Amino acid sequence: MVKLLDLKAITAMHGEEIKAAIDRVIDSGWFLQGNENKQFEEDYAKYIGTDHCIAVANGLDALYLLMRGYKEMGLMQDGDEIIVPANTYIATIIAITRNNLVPVLVEPTWEHLEIDIDKVEAAITPRTKGVMIVHLYGRIAFNDKLGEICKKHGLKLMEDCAQSHGCAWKGIKTGALGDAAAHSFYPGKNLGALGDAGAVTTNDPDLAEVIRALANYGSQKKYVFKYVGMNSRMAETDAAALDVKLKYLDEDNRKRQELAAYYYTHIQNPLITLPKRINDENNVYHQFPIFCEKRDELQEYLKDNGIQTLIHYPIPPHKQECYKEWNNRSYPITEKIHAQELSIPMNQVVSMDEAAEVVKVINSYHG
């Protein structure tokens, strides 16, 4: 069996260091908002290339707090519009609607799977206040044209970096390309915690101060509450583990890129489509998606032949029951992606022998 994701093996790569870090937390007797959080925030901000990093409880909170911060600063208000890719994970959309903002869904390109930047400007209205790009699958969703569009129209450029730890554009890491960014450290991510964890990165000191308060019940000073906030904290154990794994992130991503290069070279099946290959700097391969018109049949075939896979994602946001008012909308490219996508094993512990087995089985599929 070639596993899609072996978290035990991934953790074991640096297991002794992680255990030592957790022991340090236990011995300190300090489990929230302590030195481990401060150290990780400092190290991650330095890695990303921003002045500020605010550690929070999870990626959804990071997305929500980012836009909530702008609302508290008076830069966004109820009913304002946020342009967002139609084919993102539901969390991106939830964070927008929970803030009483309006998602404006824009199709991706079939070639790159990311938001179609050529369609962004046409989606801008007088109510548009920001663009939320999502670096889906670990692929870059930014280019210079998008930055110019946001600057021209005075829009906040926000990034959902849940799948793009270490990805970059012309030397600038995702998380530092726009005005602010949300990060998830869910265990299966390229940089994964031992449980849920997240962060916001930004160069805006005012936004950072507001988000930090909002995540602490709305308090900037003990028992004094400026905002109606929430409790969103990263555990000290997760911060300690993340700081260990951060040291190895670029090395782990290079292993993913080597694996991806093997897949691109050797997967040769006319029934299978691969996304356009892009520069390694622009793709850290959180997932390796392949596409097939008979996706469900292919998935069953791979399962029967010992290859684990997962669909990212079977139902697009506009077809979900929680947004039933959108169910009659049509986004053909998004729907095609969601109908055909299948993620195959992709991470730093997949061996080349296992990769060869994955390729052999995929190439033997005849539909």
Short mmCIF file of C-alpha atoms in Angstrom, two decimals, residues 64-260:
data_model
loop_
_atom_site.label_atom_id
_atom_site.label_comp_id
_atom_site.label_asym_id
_atom_site.label_seq_id
_atom_site.Cartn_x
_atom_site.Cartn_y
_atom_site.Cartn_z
CA TYR A 64 -11.78 35.31 9.68
CA LEU A 65 -9.62 37.50 11.92
CA LEU A 66 -7.78 38.99 8.96
CA MET A 67 -10.98 40.44 7.48
CA ARG A 68 -12.52 41.14 10.88
CA GLY A 69 -9.45 43.24 11.61
CA TYR A 70 -10.04 45.32 8.50
CA LYS A 71 -13.66 45.80 9.56
CA GLU A 72 -12.66 47.01 13.02
CA MET A 73 -10.25 49.46 11.36
CA GLY A 74 -13.12 50.84 9.26
CA LEU A 75 -11.59 49.62 5.99
CA MET A 76 -14.38 47.13 5.30
CA GLN A 77 -18.02 47.03 6.33
CA ASP A 78 -21.04 44.72 6.10
CA GLY A 79 -22.03 44.11 2.49
CA ASP A 80 -18.65 44.87 0.97
CA GLU A 81 -17.45 42.46 -1.70
CA ILE A 82 -14.39 40.22 -1.69
CA ILE A 83 -13.25 38.63 -4.95
CA VAL A 84 -12.29 35.00 -4.38
CA PRO A 85 -11.68 31.91 -6.56
CA ALA A 86 -14.76 29.78 -7.13
CA ASN A 87 -12.81 26.52 -6.68
CA THR A 88 -11.39 27.10 -3.22
CA TYR A 89 -11.90 25.06 -0.06
CA ILE A 90 -15.02 26.08 1.84
CA ALA A 91 -13.07 27.73 4.69
CA THR A 92 -12.10 30.67 2.49
CA ILE A 93 -15.75 31.35 1.72
CA ILE A 94 -16.95 30.80 5.30
CA ALA A 95 -14.48 33.39 6.58
CA ILE A 96 -15.90 35.96 4.16
CA THR A 97 -19.58 35.31 4.87
CA ARG A 98 -19.04 35.07 8.65
CA ASN A 99 -17.77 38.64 8.43
CA ASN A 100 -21.01 39.68 6.65
CA LEU A 101 -18.99 40.31 3.51
CA VAL A 102 -20.03 39.12 0.06
CA PRO A 103 -17.91 36.59 -1.85
CA VAL A 104 -17.66 37.34 -5.56
CA LEU A 105 -16.67 34.03 -7.13
CA VAL A 106 -14.26 34.15 -10.07
CA GLU A 107 -13.42 31.10 -12.17
CA PRO A 108 -9.92 29.58 -12.21
CA THR A 109 -8.05 28.65 -15.35
CA TRP A 110 -8.08 24.98 -16.33
CA GLU A 111 -4.39 25.16 -17.18
CA HIS A 112 -3.15 26.51 -13.83
CA LEU A 113 -6.11 25.73 -11.48
CA GLU A 114 -5.74 29.14 -9.77
CA ILE A 115 -7.97 32.22 -10.04
CA ASP A 116 -8.07 33.62 -13.57
CA ILE A 117 -6.36 36.95 -13.04
CA ASP A 118 -7.54 38.13 -16.46
CA LYS A 119 -11.12 37.97 -15.11
CA VAL A 120 -10.49 39.79 -11.82
CA GLU A 121 -10.83 43.37 -13.03
CA ALA A 122 -14.21 42.67 -14.67
CA ALA A 123 -15.52 41.43 -11.29
CA ILE A 124 -14.72 44.70 -9.49
CA THR A 125 -17.69 46.89 -8.48
CA PRO A 126 -17.99 50.00 -6.28
CA ARG A 127 -18.52 47.62 -3.30
CA THR A 128 -15.33 45.64 -3.88
CA LYS A 129 -12.85 46.09 -1.04
CA GLY A 130 -10.45 43.21 -1.51
CA VAL A 131 -9.20 40.19 -3.42
CA MET A 132 -8.54 36.93 -1.57
CA ILE A 133 -6.28 34.67 -3.60
CA VAL A 134 -5.82 31.02 -2.66
CA HIS A 135 -2.56 29.26 -3.50
CA LEU A 136 -4.40 25.98 -4.05
CA TYR A 137 -2.46 22.69 -4.16
CA GLY A 138 0.72 24.66 -3.30
CA ARG A 139 0.70 26.47 -6.68
CA ILE A 140 1.24 30.22 -6.90
CA ALA A 141 -1.97 32.22 -7.47
CA PHE A 142 -0.23 35.61 -7.83
CA ASN A 143 1.41 37.53 -10.62
CA ASP A 144 2.50 41.14 -11.07
CA LYS A 145 -0.65 41.99 -13.01
CA LEU A 146 -2.82 41.12 -10.02
CA GLY A 147 -0.72 43.32 -7.78
CA GLU A 148 -1.14 46.21 -10.23
CA ILE A 149 -4.92 45.68 -10.41
CA CYS A 150 -5.26 45.82 -6.62
CA LYS A 151 -3.10 48.93 -6.41
CA LYS A 152 -4.99 50.64 -9.24
CA HIS A 153 -8.39 50.06 -7.59
CA GLY A 154 -7.28 50.51 -3.97
CA LEU A 155 -8.13 46.93 -3.01
CA LYS A 156 -6.67 44.91 -0.17
CA LEU A 157 -4.77 41.93 -1.55
CA MET A 158 -5.20 39.03 0.87
CA GLU A 159 -3.70 35.55 0.63
CA ASP A 160 -4.99 32.19 1.76
CA CYS A 161 -1.69 30.37 2.28
CA ALA A 162 -3.13 27.21 3.82
CA GLN A 163 -1.45 25.05 1.16
CA SER A 164 1.58 27.11 0.13
CA HIS A 165 4.18 27.13 2.91
CA GLY A 166 7.47 28.01 1.23
CA CYS A 167 6.04 28.87 -2.19
CA ALA A 168 7.37 32.11 -3.69
CA TRP A 169 7.04 34.61 -6.53
CA LYS A 170 10.30 36.22 -7.69
CA GLY A 171 11.91 35.48 -4.34
CA ILE A 172 9.01 36.76 -2.23
CA LYS A 173 7.24 34.12 -0.16
CA THR A 174 3.49 33.64 -0.25
CA GLY A 175 2.26 35.35 2.88
CA ALA A 176 4.24 38.49 2.00
CA LEU A 177 2.91 39.17 -1.50
CA GLY A 178 -0.12 41.22 -0.47
CA ASP A 179 -1.39 43.27 2.45
CA ALA A 180 -2.04 40.34 4.78
CA ALA A 181 -2.23 36.55 4.68
CA ALA A 182 -3.79 33.66 6.56
CA HIS A 183 -1.91 30.41 7.18
CA SER A 184 -3.09 26.99 8.33
CA PHE A 185 -0.84 24.51 10.11
CA TYR A 186 -3.31 21.61 10.04
CA PRO A 187 -1.24 18.41 10.53
CA GLY A 188 -1.33 17.40 6.86
CA LYS A 189 0.08 20.70 5.55
CA ASN A 190 3.62 21.15 4.26
CA LEU A 191 4.27 22.79 7.64
CA GLY A 192 1.93 20.93 9.96
CA ALA A 193 1.34 21.18 13.70
CA LEU A 194 0.31 18.34 16.03
CA GLY A 195 -3.27 19.60 15.90
CA ASP A 196 -5.08 22.65 14.59
CA ALA A 197 -3.06 25.87 14.43
CA GLY A 198 -2.86 28.97 12.23
CA ALA A 199 -1.36 32.43 11.82
CA VAL A 200 -1.76 35.80 10.13
CA THR A 201 1.24 37.54 8.57
CA THR A 202 1.36 41.22 7.59
CA ASN A 203 3.56 44.29 7.42
CA ASP A 204 0.73 46.47 8.75
CA PRO A 205 1.37 47.17 12.47
CA ASP A 206 -2.15 48.51 13.05
CA LEU A 207 -3.78 45.41 11.57
CA ALA A 208 -1.46 43.15 13.56
CA GLU A 209 -2.38 44.92 16.80
CA VAL A 210 -6.11 44.65 16.12
CA ILE A 211 -5.92 40.96 15.16
CA ARG A 212 -3.85 40.12 18.23
CA ALA A 213 -6.50 41.77 20.42
CA LEU A 214 -9.43 40.16 18.59
CA ALA A 215 -7.89 36.71 19.05
CA ASN A 216 -7.58 37.41 22.79
CA TYR A 217 -11.28 38.07 23.53
CA GLY A 218 -10.87 41.60 22.11
CA SER A 219 -8.43 42.59 24.83
CA GLN A 220 -5.22 44.59 24.46
CA LYS A 221 -4.84 44.92 28.23
CA LYS A 222 -5.83 42.31 30.81
CA TYR A 223 -9.54 42.57 31.68
CA VAL A 224 -9.99 45.59 29.38
CA PHE A 225 -11.93 44.78 26.18
CA LYS A 226 -11.89 47.13 23.20
CA TYR A 227 -13.57 44.68 20.82
CA VAL A 228 -16.08 41.84 20.98
CA GLY A 229 -13.38 39.29 20.31
CA MET A 230 -12.88 35.55 20.40
CA ASN A 231 -10.54 33.00 21.93
CA SER A 232 -8.10 31.88 19.25
CA ARG A 233 -4.76 30.74 20.61
CA MET A 234 -2.03 28.43 19.37
CA ALA A 235 -0.94 25.90 22.00
CA GLU A 236 2.65 26.19 23.17
CA THR A 237 3.23 22.55 22.21
CA ASP A 238 2.17 23.25 18.62
CA ALA A 239 4.31 26.38 18.42
CA ALA A 240 7.32 24.42 19.69
CA ALA A 241 6.76 21.58 17.20
CA LEU A 242 6.23 24.01 14.31
CA ASP A 243 9.44 25.84 15.11
CA VAL A 244 11.35 22.56 14.82
CA LYS A 245 9.69 21.64 11.52
CA LEU A 246 10.15 25.13 10.09
CA LYS A 247 13.91 24.53 9.97
CA TYR A 248 13.36 21.66 7.54
CA LEU A 249 10.53 23.13 5.44
CA ASP A 250 12.60 24.10 2.40
CA GLU A 251 14.36 20.73 2.39
CA ASP A 252 11.02 18.91 2.68
CA ASN A 253 9.60 20.99 -0.17
CA ARG A 254 12.57 20.10 -2.37
CA LYS A 255 11.76 16.42 -1.82
CA ARG A 256 8.19 17.11 -2.92
CA GLN A 257 9.49 18.89 -6.02
CA GLU A 258 11.74 15.95 -6.89
CA LEU A 259 8.79 13.60 -6.55
CA ALA A 260 6.65 15.89 -8.71
#
